[in-house]
Every structure is written in C-alpha cells, then in structure tokens.
PDB file of C-alpha atoms in Angstrom:
ATOM      1  CA  MET A   1     -12.726   2.953 -12.833  1.00 41.00           C
ATOM      2  CA  SER A   2     -12.276   3.427  -9.121  1.00 53.00           C
ATOM      3  CA  LYS A   3     -10.333   6.395  -7.892  1.00 72.00           C
ATOM      4  CA  THR A   4      -8.148   3.900  -6.023  1.00 85.00           C
ATOM      5  CA  THR A   5      -7.076   1.988  -9.099  1.00 90.00           C
ATOM      6  CA  LEU A   6      -4.321   2.399 -11.731  1.00 91.00           C
ATOM      7  CA  SER A   7      -4.981   0.727 -15.094  1.00 92.00           C
ATOM      8  CA  LEU A   8      -1.935   0.074 -17.219  1.00 92.00           C
ATOM      9  CA  ASN A   9      -1.967  -0.635 -20.991  1.00 89.00           C
ATOM     10  CA  GLN A  10      -0.670  -4.054 -22.070  1.00 85.00           C
ATOM     11  CA  ASN A  11       2.803  -2.761 -22.980  1.00 86.00           C
ATOM     12  CA  TYR A  12       3.468  -0.614 -19.914  1.00 91.00           C
ATOM     13  CA  PHE A  13       5.089  -3.381 -17.837  1.00 94.00           C
ATOM     14  CA  THR A  14       6.832  -6.424 -19.216  1.00 94.00           C
ATOM     15  CA  SER A  15       6.717  -9.586 -17.144  1.00 95.00           C
ATOM     16  CA  GLU A  16      10.305  -8.865 -16.013  1.00 96.00           C
ATOM     17  CA  VAL A  17       9.434  -5.336 -14.922  1.00 96.00           C
ATOM     18  CA  THR A  18       6.294  -6.636 -13.228  1.00 96.00           C
ATOM     19  CA  LYS A  19       8.423  -9.009 -11.129  1.00 97.00           C
ATOM     20  CA  ALA A  20      10.836  -6.263 -10.187  1.00 98.00           C
ATOM     21  CA  PHE A  21       7.929  -3.898  -9.358  1.00 97.00           C
ATOM     22  CA  LEU A  22       6.355  -6.524  -7.094  1.00 96.00           C
ATOM     23  CA  ILE A  23       9.624  -7.025  -5.165  1.00 97.00           C
ATOM     24  CA  ASP A  24      10.137  -3.263  -4.756  1.00 98.00           C
ATOM     25  CA  PHE A  25       6.476  -2.904  -3.782  1.00 97.00           C
ATOM     26  CA  GLU A  26       6.894  -5.500  -1.094  1.00 96.00           C
ATOM     27  CA  ASN A  27      10.022  -3.766   0.207  1.00 97.00           C
ATOM     28  CA  ALA A  28       8.110  -0.439   0.364  1.00 96.00           C
ATOM     29  CA  CYS A  29       5.284  -2.103   2.246  1.00 95.00           C
ATOM     30  CA  MET A  30       7.650  -3.517   4.867  1.00 95.00           C
ATOM     31  CA  THR A  31       8.771   0.041   5.711  1.00 94.00           C
ATOM     32  CA  MET A  32       5.306   1.680   5.726  1.00 93.00           C
ATOM     33  CA  GLU A  33       7.036   4.915   4.877  1.00 93.00           C
ATOM     34  CA  LEU A  34       5.561   7.296   2.305  1.00 95.00           C
ATOM     35  CA  SER A  35       8.978   8.107   0.840  1.00 96.00           C
ATOM     36  CA  ALA A  36       9.401   4.457  -0.230  1.00 97.00           C
ATOM     37  CA  PHE A  37       6.109   4.564  -2.093  1.00 96.00           C
ATOM     38  CA  ALA A  38       7.004   7.904  -3.640  1.00 96.00           C
ATOM     39  CA  ASP A  39      10.270   6.401  -4.883  1.00 97.00           C
ATOM     40  CA  LEU A  40       8.528   3.321  -6.159  1.00 97.00           C
ATOM     41  CA  PHE A  41       5.982   5.367  -8.170  1.00 95.00           C
ATOM     42  CA  LYS A  42       8.711   7.591  -9.577  1.00 96.00           C
ATOM     43  CA  ASN A  43      11.121   4.795 -10.444  1.00 96.00           C
ATOM     44  CA  TYR A  44       8.388   2.958 -12.432  1.00 96.00           C
ATOM     45  CA  ASN A  45       7.027   6.182 -14.014  1.00 94.00           C
ATOM     46  CA  LEU A  46       3.594   5.580 -12.567  1.00 93.00           C
ATOM     47  CA  GLU A  47       3.017   9.346 -12.135  1.00 89.00           C
ATOM     48  CA  PHE A  48       2.072   9.522 -15.816  1.00 87.00           C
ATOM     49  CA  ILE A  49      -0.863   7.067 -15.407  1.00 89.00           C
ATOM     50  CA  GLU A  50      -4.428   8.322 -15.241  1.00 86.00           C
ATOM     51  CA  ASP A  51      -5.697   8.555 -11.605  1.00 89.00           C
ATOM     52  CA  TYR A  52      -2.113   8.411 -10.328  1.00 91.00           C
ATOM     53  CA  ARG A  53      -2.697  11.324  -7.993  1.00 93.00           C
ATOM     54  CA  GLU A  54      -5.821   9.846  -6.430  1.00 93.00           C
ATOM     55  CA  VAL A  55      -4.169   6.489  -5.815  1.00 93.00           C
ATOM     56  CA  PHE A  56      -1.014   8.003  -4.501  1.00 94.00           C
ATOM     57  CA  ASP A  57      -2.954  10.429  -2.196  1.00 94.00           C
ATOM     58  CA  MET A  58      -4.867   7.433  -0.776  1.00 92.00           C
ATOM     59  CA  ILE A  59      -1.606   5.567  -0.180  1.00 94.00           C
ATOM     60  CA  ALA A  60      -0.148   8.755   1.397  1.00 94.00           C
ATOM     61  CA  HIS A  61      -3.090   9.091   3.781  1.00 93.00           C
ATOM     62  CA  ILE A  62      -2.717   5.538   4.852  1.00 92.00           C
ATOM     63  CA  MET A  63       1.057   5.669   5.278  1.00 92.00           C
ATOM     64  CA  THR A  64       0.922   8.837   7.373  1.00 93.00           C
ATOM     65  CA  SER A  65      -2.219   8.435   9.442  1.00 92.00           C
ATOM     66  CA  TRP A  66      -0.690   5.936  11.843  1.00 93.00           C
ATOM     67  CA  LYS A  67       2.084   8.329  12.801  1.00 93.00           C
ATOM     68  CA  ASN A  68       1.589  10.813  15.612  1.00 90.00           C
ATOM     69  CA  PRO A  69       3.978  13.769  15.341  1.00 86.00           C
ATOM     70  CA  GLY A  70       5.750  14.477  18.587  1.00 89.00           C
ATOM     71  CA  GLN A  71       5.011  11.069  20.026  1.00 93.00           C
ATOM     72  CA  VAL A  72       7.674   9.159  18.160  1.00 94.00           C
ATOM     73  CA  SER A  73       5.584   6.555  16.419  1.00 95.00           C
ATOM     74  CA  THR A  74       7.649   3.363  16.051  1.00 95.00           C
ATOM     75  CA  LEU A  75       6.922   0.546  13.637  1.00 96.00           C
ATOM     76  CA  LEU A  76       7.118  -2.810  15.481  1.00 97.00           C
ATOM     77  CA  GLU A  77       6.117  -5.363  12.901  1.00 97.00           C
ATOM     78  CA  VAL A  78       4.647  -5.705   9.417  1.00 97.00           C
ATOM     79  CA  THR A  79       2.954  -8.921   8.288  1.00 97.00           C
ATOM     80  CA  CYS A  80       1.486  -9.828   4.911  1.00 96.00           C
ATOM     81  CA  SER A  81      -1.392 -12.225   4.144  1.00 95.00           C
ATOM     82  CA  ASP A  82      -3.574 -13.103   1.213  1.00 93.00           C
ATOM     83  CA  SER A  83      -7.235 -12.288   1.346  1.00 90.00           C
ATOM     84  CA  LYS A  84     -10.266 -11.528  -0.858  1.00 87.00           C
ATOM     85  CA  CYS A  85     -11.984  -8.204  -1.492  1.00 82.00           C
ATOM     86  CA  ILE A  86     -15.414  -7.993   0.156  1.00 81.00           C
ATOM     87  CA  PHE A  87     -16.356  -4.585  -1.114  1.00 77.00           C
ATOM     88  CA  CYS A  88     -15.853  -3.228  -4.666  1.00 76.00           C
ATOM     89  CA  TYR A  89     -14.307  -6.289  -6.343  1.00 74.00           C
ATOM     90  CA  ILE A  90     -15.927  -9.119  -4.389  1.00 80.00           C
ATOM     91  CA  GLY A  91     -13.659 -12.133  -4.485  1.00 81.00           C
ATOM     92  CA  LYS A  92     -10.666 -10.448  -6.091  1.00 82.00           C
ATOM     93  CA  ALA A  93      -7.353 -11.519  -4.558  1.00 87.00           C
ATOM     94  CA  VAL A  94      -5.912  -8.948  -2.212  1.00 92.00           C
ATOM     95  CA  LYS A  95      -2.507  -8.727  -0.412  1.00 94.00           C
ATOM     96  CA  VAL A  96      -3.186  -7.368   3.101  1.00 94.00           C
ATOM     97  CA  TYR A  97      -0.425  -5.730   5.091  1.00 95.00           C
ATOM     98  CA  LYS A  98      -0.971  -5.303   8.760  1.00 95.00           C
ATOM     99  CA  TRP A  99       1.398  -3.293  10.906  1.00 96.00           C
ATOM    100  CA  THR A 100       1.787  -2.784  14.675  1.00 97.00           C
ATOM    101  CA  TYR A 101       3.254   0.354  16.158  1.00 97.00           C
ATOM    102  CA  ARG A 102       3.600   2.321  19.375  1.00 97.00           C
ATOM    103  CA  HIS A 103       3.779   6.002  20.257  1.00 97.00           C
ATOM    104  CA  LEU A 104       6.873   6.007  22.479  1.00 96.00           C
ATOM    105  CA  ASN A 105       6.516   9.611  23.751  1.00 95.00           C
ATOM    106  CA  ALA A 106       2.831   9.352  24.598  1.00 94.00           C
ATOM    107  CA  GLU A 107       1.845   9.831  28.203  1.00 94.00           C
ATOM    108  CA  PRO A 108       2.007   6.690  30.304  1.00 95.00           C
ATOM    109  CA  PRO A 109       0.335   4.193  30.088  1.00 96.00           C
ATOM    110  CA  MET A 110      -0.533   5.057  26.486  1.00 95.00           C
ATOM    111  CA  ASN A 111       3.127   4.803  25.532  1.00 95.00           C
ATOM    112  CA  ARG A 112       2.889   1.021  26.084  1.00 96.00           C
ATOM    113  CA  VAL A 113      -0.215   0.540  23.926  1.00 97.00           C
ATOM    114  CA  VAL A 114       0.423  -1.410  20.741  1.00 98.00           C
ATOM    115  CA  TYR A 115      -1.778  -0.259  17.860  1.00 97.00           C
ATOM    116  CA  GLU A 116      -2.569  -2.180  14.673  1.00 95.00           C
ATOM    117  CA  THR A 117      -3.766  -1.047  11.297  1.00 93.00           C
ATOM    118  CA  GLN A 118      -3.935  -2.565   7.839  1.00 93.00           C
ATOM    119  CA  VAL A 119      -4.206  -1.862   4.159  1.00 93.00           C
ATOM    120  CA  GLY A 120      -5.002  -4.134   1.233  1.00 93.00           C
ATOM    121  CA  PHE A 121      -3.670  -3.920  -2.343  1.00 95.00           C
ATOM    122  CA  TYR A 122      -4.886  -5.801  -5.376  1.00 92.00           C
ATOM    123  CA  PHE A 123      -3.039  -6.572  -8.601  1.00 93.00           C
ATOM    124  CA  GLY A 124      -4.443  -7.507 -11.993  1.00 92.00           C
ATOM    125  CA  TYR A 125      -2.295  -9.437 -14.516  1.00 92.00           C
ATOM    126  CA  ASN A 126      -2.566 -10.450 -18.101  1.00 93.00           C
ATOM    127  CA  LYS A 127       0.113 -12.856 -19.346  1.00 92.00           C
ATOM    128  CA  ASN A 128       2.267 -12.153 -16.292  1.00 93.00           C
ATOM    129  CA  GLN A 129       2.190  -8.418 -17.003  1.00 95.00           C
ATOM    130  CA  LEU A 130       0.789  -6.060 -14.346  1.00 95.00           C
ATOM    131  CA  ARG A 131      -2.296  -4.410 -15.852  1.00 95.00           C
ATOM    132  CA  GLU A 132      -4.082  -3.087 -12.741  1.00 93.00           C
ATOM    133  CA  PHE A 133      -3.007  -2.006  -9.303  1.00 92.00           C
ATOM    134  CA  GLY A 134      -5.047  -0.515  -6.525  1.00 91.00           C
ATOM    135  CA  VAL A 135      -5.948   0.026  -2.951  1.00 92.00           C
ATOM    136  CA  CYS A 136      -8.742  -2.245  -1.675  1.00 89.00           C
ATOM    137  CA  ASN A 137     -11.502  -0.131  -0.167  1.00 83.00           C
ATOM    138  CA  ALA A 138     -12.536  -3.015   2.106  1.00 77.00           C
ATOM    139  CA  TYR A 139      -9.248  -2.548   4.140  1.00 74.00           C
ATOM    140  CA  ILE A 140      -9.196   1.287   4.339  1.00 68.00           C
ATOM    141  CA  LYS A 141      -9.830   2.426   7.907  1.00 61.00           C
TER     142      LYS A 141
END
C-alpha cells in the first residue's frame, strides 16, 4: 500500500455515505484550505484508518505550500478535471484540481503574477462504496 492511500473495509462507507463524502470532499477542494480537509477527515472518522497520518500530512503539505505568509496569498480560481494516473497506478481515474493564486503583498511586479498548482486524487469503489482514496503521486509538485 502506498503511503498516499487510505484503504477502507467494505462496510466502512455505505453508498449513501460515499455520496455525501464526495460532495463534502469537492467542497473542501474548492477552498484549498487545510481546515476544510481536517474537518472532512474528522467528520467521516478517517483518522482511525491505517496510514491516515501519512495521507493527511501529504494533503496538509499540498494545501499549505502555495501560501506565502506575510504576502497575503489569495485564491483566484479552482478548476476540476478528470485525468488518468501516469505514475503508480497507470491508467487509474484521477480527479485533478488546479488552482490559481496571487501573493498580493509581494513586491511589485511579483504581486501581479498569477501562480498555478495542482493536485490529483483517486477513488476506488466497490458496489458504489468508497474502498480506496488517495493522493496521486503524478500530480504532486
């Protein structure tokens, strides 16, 4: 198992809970705020899953690395697209989130530069139940 993957037993999420989790996950991704992911993991009791800490720490790194303290990093836009993994799980479906941002208090002209970064997540299902969730290594910068 990858250190960027959570594996869930077949009874952990029902299909209804899976649907709710995916909606809440999408909402967290649209904010790109670590607190949204912390709440998500807590609300769905994912902190009790093996490798939780490694997966959460990876997400924490991604969600905080784009911010530059003191320069007022501002999220401009988040887009989502479907892709395929080209690294660990070649061909596995991946949801890729790209976001653009600026550092408003940076020295001119750097305060006008628009930066972009991305992250990919994959989900494994069995009978509409979430069984696997992870960060795609191919999209980690």
